Amino acid sequence: MWKKVVVVVYQYGASRIRHNPLDAAVTHNITGTGNTSPPKLEARERIRDAAIELFGEHGFNEVSLKEIACRAGVSAPLVIHHYESKRNLRKVCDAFVTEQIRRTKTESVRIAGPMPRNHALELIQSHRHLLKYLLQAFAAGGPEMDDLFDTLVEDSLEYTAEAEQLGLVYPSTNPRHRAVVLLLQSFGALMLHHQMKRHLGASPLDEESEGLLPYMAAVAEIYTRPLMNAEMYRELMESQQAFEREISDASPP
Amino acid sequence: MWKKVVVVVYQYGASRIRHNPLDAAVTHNITGTGNTSPPKLEARERIRDAAIELFGEHGFNEVSLKEIACRAGVSAPLVIHHYESKRNLRKVCDAFVTEQIRRTKTESVRIAGPMPRNHALELIQSHRHLLKYLLQAFAAGGPEMDDLFDTLVEDSLEYTAEAEQLGLVYPSTNPRHRAVVLLLQSFGALMLHHQMKRHLGASPLDEESEGLLPYMAAVAEIYTRPLMNAEMYRELMESQQAFEREISDASPP
DNA sequence: CACAGGCCTGAACGGTTGTTCAGCATCTAT
DNA sequence: ATAGATGCTGAACAACCGTTCAGGCCTGTG
């Protein structure tokens, strides 16, 4: 039954989150027909969805309870009545989005097979609002997000290893570190989606799903062909090592 | 007595900032000789520096005027007296940081020669607070930041081309797009510096400058050796092309 | 029918925010 | 010495925030 709730919520979210009386009637209809177990439906889920959408769009502190309530078609005190406080609402949203993304990820992994595409791009097409929320939550921090990031790393590590055995991905001297940096780069690039859209014409986070080819092509080229020389590599590492040696020589007396 | 505490805190903060000798000389000169042009020194700069530091650390909306004033060792209304409003203060900070980074960048380019290191890493060692502010400002958006990002792209493009002629960097089918994506990835990874520190042990944004080798090594490996197969590349591009074709076939009736 | 209980709301409260205002020192110029 | 800027402050203000409270609507149950 919990699943059913989730499905309804998702469909609701996919329909751009209009909270008209019509939609309210529809949800009421759905709840009224079948479920015998304690429903507790309707407004509670609408509030959560509105919060997720608005937090994802504008950030946590930029959104007031009144705006959330307004988008959910309810009053502000009701938000407090259902979720104890705004902070707790955020915690619930964090947990919900985390769970939803975890499920979506494993599903998409099953479907896509051992294709180590960009994690971010994997999620984008169907769950844009979740991804937006996720990015805001990553920026804001919090233990839920730390856990989620960890599982993303583990998942990435896992099916990158599969792809490596298939010869699609080349081995690394430190697969875990590589996976982490790739995740950081992928999600980080999405956090700058505004600049990405300005310079590349489109971003995975805006409404139209088209025009991503320039970005995909650039990323693909960077990841399939070496970008810089081995000599470059050596110089980079040596300068950094020299710098760190200099630091540690100077500081610890 | 409270003031004294504040002042100490500020000086400690300022000693990390390390103003340019040029700026220090100018300010001292003005105050000492009684320049005819509007002096308005001392507190005004302190407020600006405090604002930059706090905005960079906690974000624009997370910092109140009172906190800025407290760190600058003045009262809140004085902030309004010097800078018309909080929004205007942010605009001034944007312009100042932008200008400072522009200057620093050209200097570092001169010094480093045609070494297309990470732009971010280039700035980090000496101007961490500026970089923190920059990342927050990128996240918040604004025309000043758009302009700055554009010049970063142009600069990157320019001396990547130099490095290319020296054989340190390999050519691209679209150098501009590649430069943009590299910038997005570099800065974006820094925006997730919390996760970076958790998984890689250190981040360029925290106080100690050591321990960056894991990150540098992973980045260097990604950029010097191909990550995935050409077959992988083909599949990636084709799936995206197919997806976009499907979209454009369905939508424009 | 009465009545209890779960949604839900309007009004109101305390706290914080950015900003305004009147006035206090300090200094310069007349 | 007087007048006038200038730099700066404490007190106060309106607006908004998250949250509380008392009560109204609706539904199910005796």
XYZ file of C-alpha atoms (C1' of nucleotides) in Angstrom:
566
model
C 0.000 0.000 0.000
C 2.913 2.269 0.711
C 4.057 1.648 -2.805
C 0.722 2.771 -4.150
C 1.072 6.038 -2.351
C 4.475 6.536 -3.854
C 3.232 5.812 -7.340
C 0.412 8.282 -6.994
C 2.770 10.882 -5.704
C 5.136 10.347 -8.567
C 2.420 10.648 -11.174
C 1.239 13.751 -9.448
C 4.705 15.181 -9.561
C 5.125 14.238 -13.172
C 1.992 16.172 -14.058
C 3.850 19.353 -13.143
C 2.307 19.562 -9.682
C -0.790 21.494 -10.323
C -2.880 21.541 -7.198
C -6.187 22.446 -8.735
C -9.466 21.290 -7.217
C -9.566 18.871 -10.127
C -6.391 17.168 -9.043
C -7.556 17.140 -5.467
C -10.740 15.453 -6.601
C -8.783 12.884 -8.562
C -6.582 11.989 -5.636
C -9.635 11.875 -3.420
C -11.228 9.529 -5.880
C -8.225 7.281 -5.898
C -8.048 7.119 -2.153
C -11.791 6.677 -1.800
C -12.146 3.689 -4.122
C -9.849 1.083 -2.776
C -7.597 1.425 0.172
C -8.930 0.157 3.468
C -5.784 0.602 5.543
C -5.315 3.978 7.232
C -5.018 6.228 4.212
C -3.801 9.541 5.653
C -3.494 10.666 2.106
C -4.357 13.836 0.320
C -2.817 16.936 1.744
C 0.113 15.371 3.522
C 1.622 14.044 0.312
C 0.753 17.187 -1.591
C 2.647 19.256 0.925
C 5.666 16.987 0.687
C 5.673 17.126 -3.090
C 5.303 20.881 -3.126
C 8.160 21.174 -0.677
C 10.397 18.919 -2.740
C 9.672 20.848 -5.897
C 10.165 24.264 -4.319
C 13.222 23.291 -2.285
C 14.747 21.825 -5.420
C 14.008 24.929 -7.428
C 15.010 27.691 -5.034
C 16.872 26.117 -2.147
C 15.837 25.349 1.382
C 16.079 28.717 3.090
C 14.713 30.591 0.090
C 11.289 28.981 0.366
C 8.790 29.911 3.057
C 6.150 27.679 4.557
C 3.483 29.913 3.101
C 4.766 29.309 -0.423
C 4.826 25.579 0.133
C 1.341 25.642 1.575
C 0.113 27.810 -1.274
C 1.447 25.446 -3.908
C -0.056 22.494 -2.072
C -3.385 24.323 -1.910
C -3.489 24.403 1.891
C -2.718 26.810 4.695
C 0.628 27.294 6.319
C -0.244 25.958 9.788
C -1.291 22.679 8.236
C 2.270 22.115 7.171
C 3.293 22.384 10.801
C 0.387 20.203 11.834
C 1.486 17.332 9.598
C 5.223 17.781 9.814
C 6.249 19.037 13.167
C 8.499 21.823 11.976
C 10.128 23.092 8.829
C 13.358 21.370 9.715
C 11.534 18.107 10.157
C 9.813 18.640 6.821
C 13.224 18.915 5.248
C 14.340 15.741 6.963
C 11.285 13.914 5.650
C 11.910 15.253 2.153
C 15.541 14.204 2.349
C 14.567 10.698 3.370
C 11.853 10.464 0.736
C 13.987 11.721 -2.129
C 16.852 9.534 -1.016
C 14.660 6.453 -0.956
C 13.075 7.308 -4.305
C 16.441 7.821 -5.946
C 17.830 4.629 -4.460
C 14.948 2.660 -5.922
C 15.119 4.415 -9.283
C 18.823 3.851 -9.473
C 18.714 0.116 -8.903
C 15.883 -0.165 -11.407
C 17.741 1.816 -14.025
C 20.838 -0.211 -13.404
C 18.862 -3.373 -14.062
C 17.426 -1.923 -17.238
C 20.541 -0.338 -18.597
C 22.718 -3.301 -17.824
C 26.396 -2.755 -17.269
C 26.426 0.640 -18.894
C 28.375 3.028 -16.727
C 26.741 6.123 -18.042
C 26.863 9.251 -16.079
C 24.906 8.667 -12.928
C 23.404 12.075 -13.162
C 22.315 11.664 -16.764
C 20.808 8.359 -15.827
C 18.445 9.980 -13.397
C 17.639 13.062 -15.328
C 15.181 12.150 -18.003
C 12.384 10.945 -15.777
C 13.108 12.412 -12.369
C 14.270 15.920 -12.942
C 12.663 17.382 -9.859
C 14.303 14.742 -7.684
C 17.671 15.572 -9.157
C 17.166 19.275 -8.566
C 16.311 18.556 -4.967
C 19.308 16.311 -4.681
C 21.683 18.978 -5.892
C 20.282 21.539 -3.479
C 20.533 19.011 -0.683
C 24.120 18.215 -1.577
C 24.906 21.895 -1.462
C 23.232 22.246 1.917
C 24.808 19.129 3.368
C 23.423 16.791 5.980
C 23.894 13.178 7.089
C 21.176 11.801 4.802
C 23.018 13.184 1.813
C 26.326 11.849 2.995
C 24.834 8.374 3.129
C 23.257 8.767 -0.286
C 26.491 9.937 -1.825
C 28.251 6.958 -0.311
C 25.830 4.521 -1.889
C 26.180 6.318 -5.195
C 29.905 5.794 -4.956
C 29.464 2.110 -4.146
C 27.013 1.588 -6.996
C 29.209 3.430 -9.441
C 32.197 1.426 -8.319
C 30.291 -1.796 -8.731
C 29.032 -1.473 -12.237
C 32.109 0.344 -13.418
C 33.895 -2.845 -12.437
C 31.417 -4.817 -14.521
C 31.984 -2.561 -17.492
C 35.703 -2.897 -16.946
C 35.469 -6.661 -17.233
C 33.568 -6.215 -20.480
C 36.363 -4.049 -21.793
C 34.188 -0.940 -22.037
C 36.047 0.879 -19.302
C 39.763 0.870 -18.707
C 41.209 -0.007 -15.304
C 42.438 2.589 -12.860
C 45.236 2.649 -10.351
C 42.614 3.593 -7.777
C 39.107 2.757 -8.941
C 37.432 4.153 -5.852
C 39.096 7.525 -6.107
C 38.322 7.648 -9.784
C 34.669 6.872 -9.147
C 34.482 9.590 -6.507
C 36.044 12.208 -8.735
C 33.792 11.259 -11.637
C 30.744 11.642 -9.432
C 31.983 14.963 -8.106
C 32.565 16.199 -11.630
C 29.227 14.966 -12.958
C 27.053 16.360 -10.198
C 29.171 19.448 -9.891
C 28.773 20.267 -13.546
C 25.024 19.996 -13.058
C 25.162 22.449 -10.187
C 26.470 24.976 -12.702
C 23.685 24.204 -15.147
C 23.069 27.878 -15.698
C 26.522 28.414 -17.186
C 26.189 25.120 -19.000
C 23.034 26.276 -20.699
C 24.550 29.622 -21.568
C 27.604 28.128 -23.227
C 26.366 24.775 -24.514
C 22.804 25.730 -25.375
C 21.065 23.310 -23.064
C 21.278 21.730 -19.655
C 19.882 18.436 -18.414
C 18.000 20.327 -15.738
C 15.804 22.549 -17.853
C 12.431 21.532 -19.122
C 13.068 20.566 -22.728
C 15.029 17.345 -22.930
C 16.636 18.271 -26.222
C 19.918 19.850 -27.145
C 22.084 17.851 -24.802
C 24.296 16.555 -27.574
C 26.963 19.244 -27.254
C 27.420 18.458 -23.585
C 27.332 14.712 -24.144
C 29.809 14.973 -26.983
C 32.263 17.042 -24.978
C 32.038 14.736 -21.982
C 32.386 11.681 -24.180
C 35.449 13.090 -25.887
C 37.090 13.961 -22.572
C 36.475 10.486 -21.246
C 37.404 8.492 -24.334
C 40.506 10.294 -25.466
C 43.450 11.448 -23.402
C 43.278 15.151 -22.739
C 46.846 15.895 -21.866
C 50.301 14.493 -22.070
C 52.009 12.065 -19.731
C 54.639 14.747 -19.362
C 51.905 17.110 -18.301
C 50.750 14.551 -15.806
C 54.212 14.200 -14.363
C 54.696 17.911 -14.064
C 51.314 18.346 -12.389
C 51.960 15.699 -9.781
C 55.508 16.821 -9.125
C 54.563 20.424 -8.590
C 51.889 19.368 -6.152
C 54.238 17.032 -4.341
C 56.842 19.747 -4.121
C 54.269 22.132 -2.763
C 53.108 19.718 -0.102
C 56.678 18.931 0.875
C 57.373 22.620 1.212
C 54.326 23.008 3.419
C 55.142 20.095 5.667
C 58.757 21.229 5.960
C 57.729 24.661 7.085
C 54.844 24.001 9.447
C 55.472 21.112 11.870
C 58.368 22.303 14.044
C 35.447 45.010 25.208
C 33.167 43.156 22.896
C 34.555 45.267 20.114
C 38.066 44.200 20.899
C 37.160 40.581 20.499
C 35.594 41.346 17.194
C 38.583 43.274 15.996
C 40.905 40.443 16.895
C 38.731 38.048 14.992
C 38.763 40.328 12.023
C 42.501 40.800 12.012
C 42.953 37.079 12.176
C 40.646 36.779 9.210
C 42.414 39.554 7.386
C 45.795 38.017 7.917
C 44.641 35.086 5.863
C 43.234 37.370 3.213
C 46.531 39.038 2.416
C 45.561 42.139 0.560
C 47.703 43.162 -2.331
C 50.582 45.397 -1.311
C 49.212 47.786 -3.875
C 45.882 48.082 -2.108
C 47.481 48.461 1.297
C 49.779 51.185 0.027
C 46.954 53.061 -1.575
C 44.756 52.972 1.461
C 47.506 54.006 3.808
C 48.553 56.778 1.507
C 45.083 58.199 1.354
C 44.591 58.155 5.077
C 48.037 59.504 5.823
C 48.337 62.429 3.469
C 44.776 63.580 3.445
C 43.869 62.997 -0.158
C 41.284 65.359 -1.591
C 39.325 62.588 -3.258
C 36.654 61.047 -1.000
C 38.639 58.968 1.515
C 35.892 57.018 3.332
C 38.402 54.418 4.374
C 38.873 52.028 7.204
C 35.471 50.700 8.165
C 34.154 50.637 4.649
C 36.770 48.168 3.500
C 36.472 46.150 6.657
C 32.764 45.737 6.072
C 33.358 44.652 2.501
C 35.976 42.117 3.519
C 33.802 40.736 6.293
C 30.914 40.416 3.888
C 33.029 38.604 1.321
C 34.331 36.198 3.900
C 30.936 35.468 5.423
C 29.088 35.274 2.125
C 31.700 32.880 0.855
C 31.482 30.723 3.948
C 27.733 30.498 4.467
C 26.024 31.872 1.393
C 24.324 35.151 0.719
C 20.963 34.688 2.387
C 22.398 32.803 5.329
C 24.298 35.827 6.590
C 22.623 38.766 8.297
C 23.784 42.343 8.295
C 24.308 42.119 12.020
C 26.795 39.286 11.605
C 28.677 41.177 8.932
C 28.749 44.296 11.065
C 29.853 42.288 14.094
C 32.760 40.740 12.246
C 33.754 44.125 10.874
C 33.584 45.569 14.393
C 30.872 48.097 13.562
C 27.135 48.424 13.921
C 24.581 47.149 11.466
C 23.197 50.511 10.333
C 26.683 51.547 9.284
C 26.633 48.839 6.672
C 23.536 50.434 5.221
C 25.081 53.878 5.555
C 28.098 52.957 3.430
C 26.434 50.531 1.047
C 22.913 51.546 0.305
C 21.331 48.158 0.888
C 22.263 44.548 1.375
C 21.637 43.826 -2.275
C 23.934 46.639 -3.240
C 26.558 45.332 -0.849
C 26.390 42.029 -2.674
C 26.773 43.786 -6.009
C 29.843 45.619 -4.731
C 31.295 42.379 -3.396
C 30.627 40.662 -6.700
C 32.400 43.407 -8.586
C 35.317 43.488 -6.161
C 35.862 39.746 -6.125
C 35.489 39.602 -9.867
C 38.091 42.299 -10.353
C 40.456 40.738 -7.827
C 40.195 37.343 -9.461
C 40.691 38.812 -12.895
C 43.885 40.459 -11.740
C 45.119 37.384 -9.909
C 44.367 35.199 -12.869
C 46.324 37.211 -15.383
C 49.217 37.367 -12.936
C 49.202 33.641 -12.377
C 48.972 33.029 -16.079
C 52.034 35.217 -16.588
C 53.919 33.371 -13.890
C 52.858 29.859 -14.737
C 53.362 30.341 -18.418
C 51.455 28.118 -20.772
C 50.541 25.581 -18.116
C 46.871 24.781 -18.443
C 46.431 23.619 -14.887
C 43.067 23.563 -13.404
C 41.829 27.103 -13.169
C 40.365 26.361 -9.823
C 43.534 24.880 -8.441
C 45.386 27.849 -9.780
C 43.414 30.214 -7.616
C 43.152 28.111 -4.535
C 46.443 28.308 -2.730
C 46.556 32.037 -2.173
C 42.996 33.214 -2.502
C 40.811 30.614 -0.881
C 38.269 33.065 0.420
C 37.829 34.570 -3.017
C 37.236 31.147 -4.459
C 34.682 30.314 -1.791
C 32.863 33.525 -2.546
C 33.065 32.776 -6.232
C 31.469 29.370 -5.841
C 28.653 30.780 -3.744
C 28.136 33.523 -6.291
C 28.080 31.018 -9.134
C 25.443 29.057 -7.276
C 23.396 32.195 -6.712
C 23.785 33.464 -10.261
C 23.868 37.028 -11.483
C 25.173 38.955 -14.481
C 28.545 39.732 -12.909
C 29.205 36.030 -12.533
C 28.106 35.313 -16.075
C 30.671 37.780 -17.332
C 33.366 36.351 -15.109
C 32.663 32.819 -16.228
C 32.863 33.956 -19.816
C 36.295 35.448 -19.327
C 37.395 32.291 -17.540
C 36.310 30.338 -20.589
C 38.185 32.660 -22.907
C 41.348 32.541 -20.820
C 41.194 28.788 -20.521
C 40.667 28.491 -24.248
C 43.602 30.749 -24.943
C 46.303 29.066 -22.958
C 44.970 25.615 -23.616
C 45.678 26.460 -27.238
C 49.212 27.461 -26.278
C 49.712 24.208 -24.426
C 48.302 22.390 -27.404
C 50.945 23.892 -29.648
C 53.577 22.770 -27.188
C 52.232 19.233 -27.395
C 51.188 19.146 -23.757
C 47.494 19.031 -24.561
C 45.854 17.111 -27.353
C 43.517 18.828 -29.802
C 39.752 18.599 -29.555
C 37.000 18.505 -32.144
C 35.469 21.435 -30.305
C 37.991 23.197 -28.093
C 35.500 25.715 -26.776
C 33.021 23.096 -25.656
C 35.784 21.109 -24.083
C 37.028 24.128 -22.178
C 33.536 24.866 -20.925
C 32.960 21.334 -19.726
C 36.345 21.217 -18.030
C 35.552 24.420 -16.199
C 32.129 23.136 -15.193
C 33.659 19.939 -13.889
C 36.469 21.662 -12.022
C 34.372 24.264 -10.276
C 31.524 21.857 -9.812
C 33.736 19.340 -8.053
C 34.795 22.133 -5.715
C 31.189 22.924 -4.914
C 30.958 19.407 -3.523
C 34.100 19.845 -1.478
C 32.394 18.340 1.545
C 31.962 14.981 -0.168
C 35.404 15.354 -1.634
C 36.949 15.724 1.786
C 34.959 12.810 3.134
C 36.053 10.421 0.413
C 39.456 11.741 -0.597
C 40.649 12.998 2.762
C 41.100 16.617 1.800
C 39.612 19.387 -0.260
C 41.274 22.448 -1.782
C 38.834 24.615 0.150
C 39.680 23.680 3.696
C 42.335 25.366 5.719
C 45.266 22.972 5.558
C 46.767 22.920 2.107
C 47.980 19.363 2.404
C 46.539 16.059 1.354
C 45.415 17.094 -2.094
C 47.462 14.422 -3.810
C 44.651 11.836 -3.991
C 42.406 14.299 -5.750
C 45.146 15.553 -8.032
C 46.176 12.023 -8.880
C 42.656 10.940 -9.763
C 42.055 14.031 -11.888
C 45.388 13.618 -13.592
C 44.700 10.000 -14.397
C 41.277 10.797 -15.798
C 42.710 13.484 -18.008
C 45.828 11.706 -19.201
C 44.484 8.263 -19.911
C 41.340 7.291 -21.760
C 38.602 6.316 -19.353
C 36.323 4.358 -21.614
C 36.204 2.637 -24.923
C 35.528 4.146 -28.313
C 32.695 1.629 -28.520
C 31.381 3.035 -25.289
C 31.599 6.497 -26.776
C 29.664 5.445 -29.858
C 26.958 3.792 -27.819
C 26.633 6.801 -25.548
C 26.243 9.230 -28.423
C 23.895 7.017 -30.371
C 21.571 6.440 -27.476
C 21.398 10.157 -26.849
C 20.822 10.883 -30.531
C 18.095 8.264 -30.654
C 16.494 9.759 -27.583
C 16.514 13.263 -29.017
C 15.154 12.050 -32.316
C 12.368 10.293 -30.515
C 11.591 13.469 -28.620
C 11.579 15.686 -31.664
C 9.456 13.204 -33.590
C 6.843 13.155 -30.890
C 6.554 16.785 -29.918
C 6.374 19.053 -32.981
C 3.187 17.956 -34.745
C -29.392 12.824 17.686
C -25.307 13.772 20.293
C -20.788 13.708 20.423
C -16.041 12.772 19.884
C -12.073 13.221 16.906
C -9.303 14.129 12.917
C -8.387 17.714 9.132
C -8.007 22.328 8.430
C -8.088 27.477 8.923
C -7.801 32.594 10.430
C -5.895 35.261 13.719
C -2.268 36.151 16.552
C 2.534 35.813 18.885
C 7.460 36.153 19.471
C 11.577 36.627 17.016
C 14.552 38.118 13.337
C 15.379 40.683 9.280
C 16.683 44.870 6.584
C 16.174 49.558 7.028
C 15.155 54.412 8.988
C 15.801 58.096 12.193
C 17.447 61.178 15.568
C 21.340 62.257 17.881
C 26.217 61.813 19.673
C 31.025 62.543 19.138
C 34.931 64.266 16.261
C 37.116 67.096 13.101
C 37.595 70.999 9.695
C 36.809 75.470 7.891
C 35.332 79.801 8.472
C 34.325 79.972 18.866
C 30.743 78.611 15.825
C 28.812 76.111 12.223
C 28.787 72.316 9.479
C 30.131 68.044 7.713
C 31.409 63.239 8.688
C 31.467 58.631 10.868
C 28.970 56.180 13.650
C 25.492 54.375 17.055
C 21.178 52.905 19.856
C 16.501 52.787 19.493
C 12.701 52.019 16.803
C 9.913 50.344 12.630
C 7.564 47.621 9.237
C 7.715 43.252 7.143
C 8.218 38.653 7.282
C 9.357 34.353 9.265
C 8.051 29.835 11.727
C 5.000 28.532 15.029
C 0.892 28.371 18.433
C -3.918 28.604 19.573
C -8.772 28.475 19.560
C -12.287 27.135 16.957
C -15.051 25.481 12.639
C -16.071 21.843 9.331
C -16.684 17.119 8.318
C -17.053 12.202 9.236
C -17.775 8.154 11.757
C -19.754 5.981 15.986
C -22.667 5.342 20.116
